[in-house]
Short mmCIF file of C-alpha atoms and ligand atoms in Angstrom, two decimals:
data_model
loop_
_atom_site.label_atom_id
_atom_site.label_comp_id
_atom_site.label_asym_id
_atom_site.label_seq_id
_atom_site.Cartn_x
_atom_site.Cartn_y
_atom_site.Cartn_z
CA UNK G 1 41.21 116.68 65.54
CA UNK G 2 40.93 115.26 62.18
CA UNK G 3 41.04 117.37 59.11
CA UNK G 4 39.11 116.20 55.82
CA UNK G 5 38.36 117.99 52.80
CA UNK G 6 34.85 118.28 51.12
CA UNK G 7 35.26 120.72 48.28
CA UNK G 8 31.73 120.25 47.14
CA UNK G 9 30.72 121.96 50.53
CA UNK G 10 32.19 125.36 49.72
CA UNK G 11 29.56 126.64 47.51
CA UNK G 12 26.86 125.69 50.10
CA UNK G 13 28.59 127.88 52.48
CA UNK G 14 27.04 131.08 51.44
CA UNK G 15 23.78 132.56 50.92
CA UNK G 16 24.07 132.65 47.07
CA UNK G 17 22.25 129.42 46.26
CA UNK G 18 19.27 130.01 48.92
CA UNK G 19 18.31 133.31 46.70
CA UNK G 20 16.14 131.59 44.50
CA UNK G 21 14.73 128.87 46.74
CA UNK G 22 11.34 128.88 47.81
CA UNK G 23 10.85 130.62 51.33
CA UNK G 24 14.71 130.36 51.99
CA UNK G 25 14.98 133.44 49.69
CA UNK G 26 12.37 135.66 50.92
CA UNK G 27 15.17 137.56 52.92
CA UNK G 28 18.57 138.22 51.62
CA UNK G 29 21.08 137.48 54.44
CA UNK G 30 24.54 137.52 52.95
CA UNK G 31 25.89 135.54 56.28
CA UNK G 32 23.51 132.71 55.68
CA UNK G 33 24.15 129.31 54.31
CA UNK G 34 22.31 126.91 51.94
CA UNK G 35 19.81 124.62 53.20
CA UNK G 36 22.02 121.79 51.67
CA UNK G 37 24.62 122.24 54.58
CA UNK G 38 21.64 120.80 57.18
CA UNK G 39 20.75 118.17 54.80
CA UNK G 40 24.55 117.04 54.58
CA UNK G 41 24.62 116.98 58.51
CA UNK G 42 21.52 115.21 58.87
CA UNK G 43 22.64 112.48 56.36
CA UNK G 44 26.04 112.33 57.99
CA UNK G 45 24.26 111.66 61.52
CA UNK G 46 21.72 109.03 60.07
CA UNK G 47 24.89 107.23 58.63
CA UNK G 48 26.74 107.47 61.89
CA UNK G 49 24.05 106.67 64.60
CA UNK G 50 21.51 104.57 62.19
CA UNK G 51 18.65 107.13 63.20
CA UNK G 52 17.57 110.49 62.04
CA UNK G 53 17.84 113.20 64.60
CA UNK G 54 14.67 113.89 66.39
CA UNK G 55 15.62 117.46 67.39
CA UNK G 56 17.62 120.21 65.97
CA UNK G 57 19.07 123.38 67.58
CA UNK G 58 20.74 126.33 65.90
CA UNK G 59 21.91 128.91 68.60
CA UNK G 60 22.72 131.53 65.86
CA UNK G 61 19.81 130.90 63.61
CA UNK G 62 20.14 133.89 61.44
CA UNK G 63 17.16 133.87 59.06
CA UNK G 64 16.16 130.19 59.82
CA UNK G 65 17.91 128.30 57.22
CA UNK G 66 18.50 125.19 59.75
CA UNK G 67 15.00 125.61 60.98
CA UNK G 68 13.17 125.61 57.82
CA UNK G 69 15.40 122.69 56.53
CA UNK G 70 14.36 120.67 59.70
CA UNK G 71 10.82 121.51 59.11
CA UNK G 72 10.89 120.37 55.47
CA UNK G 73 12.39 116.98 56.85
CA UNK G 74 9.69 116.65 59.58
CA UNK G 75 12.20 117.45 62.51
CA UNK G 76 11.19 119.42 65.70
CA UNK G 77 13.54 122.41 66.04
CA UNK G 78 14.43 125.48 67.93
CA UNK G 79 16.44 128.50 67.15
CA UNK G 80 18.15 131.64 68.86
CA UNK G 81 19.33 134.61 67.70
CA UNK G 82 20.46 137.80 69.29
CA UNK G 83 18.89 139.95 66.73
CA UNK G 84 15.33 140.82 66.95
CA UNK G 85 15.21 141.00 63.06
CA UNK G 86 16.70 137.57 62.49
CA UNK G 87 14.04 135.91 65.21
CA UNK G 88 11.52 137.82 63.32
CA UNK G 89 12.59 136.67 59.74
CA UNK G 90 13.14 133.11 61.19
CA UNK G 91 9.64 132.91 62.81
CA UNK G 92 7.79 134.53 59.67
CA UNK G 93 9.62 131.82 57.33
CA UNK G 94 8.97 128.91 59.40
CA UNK G 95 5.39 129.47 60.40
CA UNK G 96 2.30 127.35 59.36
CA UNK G 97 -0.04 129.64 56.85
CA UNK G 98 -3.59 128.90 56.10
CA UNK G 99 -5.24 129.78 53.16
CA UNK G 100 -7.03 133.02 54.75
CA UNK G 101 -3.64 134.19 56.02
CA UNK G 102 -2.14 134.21 52.17
CA UNK G 103 -5.52 135.49 50.99
CA UNK G 104 -5.45 138.52 53.18
CA UNK G 105 -1.82 139.35 52.44
CA UNK G 106 -3.22 139.52 48.67
CA UNK G 107 -6.09 141.61 49.53
CA UNK G 108 -3.80 143.86 51.21
CA UNK G 109 -2.26 145.08 47.92
CA UNK G 110 -5.43 146.45 46.88
CA UNK G 111 -5.71 148.77 49.76
CA UNK G 112 -5.47 152.58 49.56
CA UNK G 113 -2.51 153.67 51.69
CA UNK G 114 -2.54 157.06 53.67
CA UNK G 115 0.50 158.96 52.18
CA UNK G 116 -0.14 162.24 54.52
CA UNK G 117 0.35 160.15 57.82
CA UNK G 118 3.22 158.58 56.34
CA UNK G 119 5.05 161.92 55.52
CA UNK G 120 4.70 163.09 59.12
CA UNK G 121 5.99 159.80 60.56
CA UNK G 122 9.37 159.47 62.09
CA UNK G 123 11.81 156.45 61.04
CA UNK G 124 14.03 156.28 64.13
CA UNK G 125 17.29 155.23 63.11
CA UNK G 126 20.59 155.38 65.00
CA UNK G 127 23.06 156.40 62.21
CA UNK G 128 21.56 158.96 59.61
CA UNK G 129 18.33 160.38 58.61
CA UNK G 130 16.61 157.76 56.71
CA UNK G 131 15.61 160.27 54.18
CA UNK G 132 19.08 160.31 52.98
CA UNK G 133 18.61 156.81 52.12
CA UNK G 134 15.75 156.43 50.01
CA UNK G 135 14.10 158.56 47.03
CA UNK G 136 11.32 160.74 48.82
CA UNK G 137 8.61 158.58 47.01
CA UNK G 138 10.16 155.43 48.27
CA UNK G 139 10.63 156.80 51.65
CA UNK G 140 6.98 157.86 52.10
CA UNK G 141 5.58 154.47 50.39
CA UNK G 142 7.69 152.40 52.90
CA UNK G 143 6.24 154.27 55.91
CA UNK G 144 2.64 154.17 54.45
CA UNK G 145 3.03 150.54 54.15
CA UNK G 146 4.49 150.21 57.67
CA UNK G 147 1.75 151.98 59.03
CA UNK G 148 -1.07 150.01 57.14
CA UNK G 149 0.50 146.47 57.96
CA UNK G 150 0.34 147.21 61.75
CA UNK G 151 -3.47 147.31 61.12
CA UNK G 152 -3.33 143.49 59.85
CA UNK G 153 -3.56 140.40 62.22
CA UNK G 154 -0.89 137.91 63.28
CA UNK G 155 0.37 135.91 60.47
CA UNK G 156 -0.96 138.22 57.55
CA UNK G 157 0.98 141.13 59.39
CA UNK G 158 4.26 139.08 59.74
CA UNK G 159 4.03 138.07 55.91
CA UNK G 160 3.39 141.61 54.76
CA UNK G 161 6.32 142.97 57.18
CA UNK G 162 8.68 140.34 56.07
CA UNK G 163 7.94 141.55 52.65
CA UNK G 164 8.59 145.05 53.36
CA UNK G 165 11.55 144.45 55.33
CA UNK G 166 13.20 142.48 52.70
CA UNK G 167 12.72 145.12 50.03
CA UNK G 168 14.79 148.03 51.67
CA UNK G 169 17.98 147.16 50.02
CA UNK G 170 16.66 147.21 46.36
CA UNK G 171 14.54 150.24 47.03
CA UNK G 172 17.33 152.41 48.65
CA UNK G 173 20.41 153.88 47.52
CA UNK G 174 22.40 152.35 50.16
CA UNK G 175 25.18 149.92 49.44
CA UNK G 176 26.19 147.29 52.27
CA UNK G 177 30.06 147.44 52.03
CA UNK G 178 32.42 145.66 53.87
CA UNK G 179 30.10 145.82 57.07
CA UNK G 180 28.97 149.54 56.76
CA UNK G 181 26.03 151.33 55.04
CA UNK G 182 27.12 153.90 52.22
CA UNK G 183 24.90 156.13 50.29
CA UNK G 184 25.62 155.77 46.72
CA UNK G 185 23.91 158.44 44.69
CA UNK G 186 24.49 156.59 41.27
CA UNK G 187 22.53 153.55 42.77
CA UNK G 188 19.27 153.00 41.25
CA UNK G 189 16.55 152.48 43.68
CA UNK G 190 13.72 150.12 42.55
CA UNK G 191 10.02 151.62 43.05
CA UNK G 192 9.30 150.33 46.55
CA UNK G 193 5.49 149.86 46.48
CA UNK G 194 5.86 147.65 43.11
CA UNK G 195 8.65 145.54 44.47
CA UNK G 196 6.80 145.06 47.68
CA UNK G 197 3.80 144.03 45.53
CA UNK G 198 5.85 141.66 43.66
CA UNK G 199 7.41 140.13 46.88
CA UNK G 200 3.99 139.65 48.51
CA UNK G 201 3.00 137.64 45.10
CA UNK G 202 6.16 135.80 45.28
CA UNK G 203 5.55 134.58 49.08
CA UNK G 204 1.80 133.59 48.36
CA UNK G 205 2.87 131.40 45.35
CA UNK G 206 5.44 129.63 47.40
CA UNK G 207 3.20 129.09 50.24
CA UNK G 208 0.82 127.36 48.00
CA UNK G 209 0.82 123.68 48.83
CA UNK G 210 3.62 123.84 51.06
CA UNK G 211 3.28 121.03 53.69
CA UNK G 212 2.53 122.10 57.52
CA UNK G 213 4.73 120.72 60.23
CA UNK G 214 6.76 121.19 63.33
CA UNK G 215 6.81 125.10 63.50
CA UNK G 216 10.14 125.70 65.10
CA UNK G 217 10.59 127.52 68.25
CA UNK G 218 12.30 130.73 67.91
CA UNK G 219 13.62 132.60 70.73
CA UNK G 220 15.24 136.13 70.97
CA UNK G 221 18.39 135.38 73.07
CA UNK G 222 21.89 134.68 73.70
CA UNK G 223 23.64 131.70 72.36
CA UNK G 224 26.34 131.99 75.45
CA UNK G 225 23.42 131.40 77.87
CA UNK G 226 20.77 129.27 76.29
CA UNK G 227 17.28 129.06 77.80
CA UNK G 228 17.12 125.31 76.99
CA UNK G 229 17.52 122.36 79.55
CA UNK G 230 20.47 119.79 79.39
CA UNK G 231 20.71 117.02 76.96
CA UNK G 232 17.70 117.97 74.94
CA UNK G 233 19.05 118.22 71.51
CA UNK G 234 20.21 115.41 69.29
CA UNK G 235 21.85 117.67 66.32
CA UNK G 236 22.99 121.42 66.12
CA UNK G 237 23.66 122.89 62.93
CA UNK G 238 24.99 126.48 63.03
CA UNK G 239 27.11 129.33 61.70
CA UNK G 240 28.37 131.89 64.55
CA UNK G 241 29.16 135.51 63.27
CA UNK G 242 32.68 135.20 61.93
CA UNK G 243 35.76 137.14 63.23
CA UNK G 244 35.32 139.76 60.71
CA UNK G 245 34.55 142.94 62.59
CA UNK G 246 31.09 143.25 61.12
CA UNK G 247 28.45 144.38 63.41
CA UNK G 248 24.81 142.96 62.07
CA UNK G 249 23.29 145.63 64.18
CA UNK G 250 24.54 148.23 61.64
CA UNK G 251 24.55 146.27 58.49
CA UNK G 252 21.04 145.44 58.92
CA UNK G 253 20.18 148.72 60.97
CA UNK G 254 17.68 149.96 58.71
CA UNK G 255 15.64 146.76 58.56
CA UNK G 256 16.13 146.40 62.30
CA UNK G 257 14.88 150.05 62.98
CA UNK G 258 11.85 149.72 60.69
CA UNK G 259 10.91 146.42 62.41
CA UNK G 260 11.15 147.97 66.08
CA UNK G 261 10.49 151.45 65.14
CA UNK G 262 13.03 152.28 67.91
CA UNK G 263 16.57 153.60 67.58
CA UNK G 264 17.51 151.82 70.84
CA UNK G 265 17.08 148.16 69.44
CA UNK G 266 20.26 148.44 67.83
CA UNK G 267 22.16 148.77 71.14
CA UNK G 268 20.12 145.94 72.78
CA UNK G 269 21.12 143.78 69.93
CA UNK G 270 25.03 144.67 70.42
CA UNK G 271 24.60 143.86 74.07
CA UNK G 272 23.90 140.25 73.29
CA UNK G 273 25.82 139.71 70.59
CA UNK G 274 29.04 137.62 70.25
CA UNK G 275 31.96 140.31 70.28
CA UNK G 276 33.18 139.73 66.63
CA UNK G 277 33.49 143.38 65.89
CA UNK G 278 35.20 146.19 67.80
CA UNK G 279 32.53 147.56 70.43
CA UNK G 280 32.70 149.14 74.02
CA UNK G 281 33.22 145.93 76.02
CA UNK G 282 36.46 144.50 74.93
CA UNK G 283 37.96 143.54 78.38
CA UNK G 284 38.41 139.53 78.99
CA UNK G 285 39.04 138.05 81.99
CA UNK G 286 40.85 134.26 81.86
CA UNK G 287 41.22 134.07 78.03
CA UNK G 288 40.76 130.68 76.80
CA UNK G 289 44.16 128.81 76.97
CA UNK G 290 44.10 127.72 73.13
CA UNK G 291 44.06 131.45 71.86
CA UNK G 292 47.60 132.38 72.76
CA UNK G 293 49.08 135.83 72.71
CA UNK G 294 47.07 136.81 69.73
CA UNK G 295 44.12 137.32 71.99
CA UNK G 296 45.85 140.00 74.17
CA UNK G 297 47.68 141.77 70.96
CA UNK G 298 44.27 142.10 69.05
CA UNK G 299 41.54 142.52 71.35
CA UNK G 300 38.72 141.45 69.16
CA UNK G 301 40.29 137.95 69.01
CA UNK G 302 40.38 137.58 72.52
CA UNK G 303 36.73 138.78 72.91
CA UNK G 304 35.58 136.41 70.15
CA UNK G 305 37.17 133.18 71.36
CA UNK G 306 35.89 134.26 74.85
CA UNK G 307 32.56 134.25 73.89
CA UNK G 308 32.69 131.61 71.48
CA UNK G 309 34.01 129.29 74.36
CA UNK G 310 30.76 130.21 76.55
CA UNK G 311 28.69 129.37 73.10
CA UNK G 312 30.48 126.06 72.76
CA UNK G 313 29.99 125.18 76.49
CA UNK G 314 26.25 125.65 75.96
CA UNK G 315 26.15 123.60 72.85
CA UNK G 316 27.90 120.80 74.71
CA UNK G 317 25.45 121.04 77.77
CA UNK G 318 22.06 121.08 75.35
CA UNK G 319 23.40 117.95 73.50
CA UNK G 320 22.09 114.58 74.16
CA UNK G 321 24.89 111.75 74.83
CA UNK G 322 26.16 110.70 71.05
CA UNK G 323 24.63 114.11 69.77
CA UNK G 324 26.70 116.35 67.36
CA UNK G 325 27.40 119.99 66.72
CA UNK G 326 27.99 120.86 63.06
CA UNK G 327 29.43 124.55 63.39
CA UNK G 328 30.22 126.58 59.91
CA UNK G 329 33.16 128.88 60.55
CA UNK G 330 35.74 130.74 58.40
CA UNK G 331 39.31 131.47 59.26
CA UNK G 332 40.27 135.02 59.57
CA UNK G 333 43.04 137.33 58.58
CA UNK G 334 42.86 140.46 60.89
CA UNK G 335 45.43 142.97 61.37
CA UNK G 336 47.58 141.03 59.16
CA UNK G 337 47.47 138.15 61.21
CA UNK G 338 46.26 134.58 59.99
CA UNK G 339 43.76 133.43 62.81
CA UNK G 340 42.93 129.59 62.49
CA UNK G 341 39.37 129.66 64.04
CA UNK G 342 38.38 126.17 63.12
CA UNK G 343 41.47 124.90 64.84
CA UNK G 344 40.75 126.80 68.23
CA UNK G 345 37.17 125.85 68.11
CA UNK G 346 38.30 122.15 67.59
CA UNK G 347 40.51 122.57 70.66
CA UNK G 348 38.42 124.37 73.00
CA UNK G 349 35.76 121.61 72.34
CA UNK G 350 38.06 119.03 72.93
CA UNK G 351 38.84 120.66 76.33
CA UNK G 352 35.23 121.38 77.47
CA UNK G 353 34.26 117.42 76.79
CA UNK G 354 33.68 116.71 73.29
CA UNK G 355 34.76 113.28 72.80
CA UNK G 356 35.48 113.77 69.01
CA UNK G 357 36.38 116.57 66.55
CA UNK G 358 36.53 117.01 62.81
CA UNK G 359 37.42 119.83 60.46
CA UNK G 360 35.49 119.28 57.12
CA UNK G 361 37.13 122.03 55.04
CA UNK G 362 34.76 123.43 52.17
CA UNK G 363 36.54 126.24 50.48
CA UNK G 364 40.08 127.76 50.63
CA UNK G 365 41.08 131.10 49.77
CA UNK G 366 44.46 133.26 49.42
CA UNK G 367 44.97 136.06 51.79
CA UNK G 368 47.42 138.57 51.71
CA UNK G 369 49.15 138.66 55.20
CA UNK G 370 52.25 140.70 54.29
CA UNK G 371 54.76 139.83 53.65
CA UNK G 372 53.48 136.37 52.34
CA UNK G 373 50.16 135.18 51.25
CA UNK G 374 48.60 132.47 53.06
CA UNK G 375 45.74 129.95 52.32
CA UNK G 376 42.92 130.50 54.60
CA UNK G 377 39.47 128.24 54.55
CA UNK G 378 35.95 127.97 55.26
CA UNK G 379 35.06 124.72 57.15
CA UNK G 380 32.58 123.24 59.29
CA UNK G 381 33.64 121.93 62.83
CA UNK G 382 32.20 118.69 63.57
CA UNK G 383 31.94 118.17 67.50
CA UNK G 384 30.76 114.90 68.91
CA UNK G 385 29.54 114.44 72.31
CA UNK G 386 30.47 110.94 73.69
C1 SAM S 401 26.29 133.80 60.32
S1 SAM S 401 24.86 134.54 60.97
C2 SAM S 401 23.94 132.91 60.95
C3 SAM S 401 23.10 132.65 59.50
C4 SAM S 401 22.27 131.52 59.34
N1 SAM S 401 23.29 130.29 59.47
C5 SAM S 401 21.61 131.49 58.24
O1 SAM S 401 21.50 130.87 57.29
O2 SAM S 401 20.59 132.43 58.24
C6 SAM S 401 25.16 134.56 62.71
C7 SAM S 401 23.94 135.26 63.46
O3 SAM S 401 24.44 135.00 64.99
C8 SAM S 401 23.52 136.07 65.64
N2 SAM S 401 24.17 136.24 66.73
C9 SAM S 401 25.54 137.03 67.27
N3 SAM S 401 25.70 136.87 68.68
C10 SAM S 401 24.63 136.21 68.80
C11 SAM S 401 24.70 135.58 70.18
N4 SAM S 401 25.64 135.85 71.27
N5 SAM S 401 23.61 134.60 70.49
C12 SAM S 401 22.86 134.27 69.33
N6 SAM S 401 23.08 134.79 68.12
C13 SAM S 401 23.95 135.74 68.00
C14 SAM S 401 23.83 137.34 64.52
O4 SAM S 401 22.64 138.22 64.69
C15 SAM S 401 23.80 136.32 63.15
O5 SAM S 401 22.18 136.32 62.92
#
């Protein structure tokens, strides 16, 4: 295992840069990275092997950053995510759109909405009444839009639904704070219909003249058991959930429930998700040997590495000989214990059969691990299959 430093990668490991980028910025996903990470991985592999990867996979695809970057580079790709919200956003961002799809989305903005139906509609959300999360007018507008969008066809429907899901944070009085949703009565919610209209216009503008290409295949699934044959993928670029106790099915619960219009969907997402948060299934048999006592002492550490061991085994299986996985991770401080996630990933990868591993450190932070302070880091673990 080699450790190198590339501080210039640090700012690419967050979603901040993606916000203003065409298409990438359509849906704010705090856990995402910038497409430049994918460009960097593609260039490294081109330099190393002398050829451009032909197939790219992201087994934790989130909102499709890797897939969109692959498409923009004319490369075939596939993505998997445990969340139906993430899979939907990935598909909608990476599809090929025809002029008519975009024109119909713009024409939708002129349609009259049925607010009376919306007032009687139920928004099935598992945590609290959604009425508490929005000013009354916004709540009605959002449900009226949701209902009207369902009458639209295929790709137009997807564009409009993505626009609607993307405006929930700004049109609500919810704060996403450290993995939980908090109602903040001092927050100013923006008018839902107006920001929806602006969003659809932005999307239409950014699709204009966009080149069509390989539309990625996006699967709702589990990175621990991929529905992909062995030795099919040249390059993996991905970022699994961090060991930080954040449950995506809760943080994005409002968006997930508006997409599925079902309360049960969140639990299904949790069942597929890597156990990086405290949940119900905290038992682990046969802990990966690299984890040590900390996996027993802090159960979430044990479940996390057990699940990620299965994920890394799947990456090894689907990669072509000579292929590589670029896995963006962050080390964690959990229960005042510094967990060096990147080194455990690299050690597990070597045991699983990867010929070579490298930890490329992008950013360092100082964390309080009483009684001392420790330097923790965010990095990309490169795993090369021989
Ligand atoms: C850090 S985010 C990925 C963000 C992505 N790189 C981007 O730029 O959008 C991790 C993703 O892993 C997904 N996930 C969690 N457990 C999973 C599993 N078992 N299989 C597949 N995806 C999973 C989460 O839903 C989340 O979207």
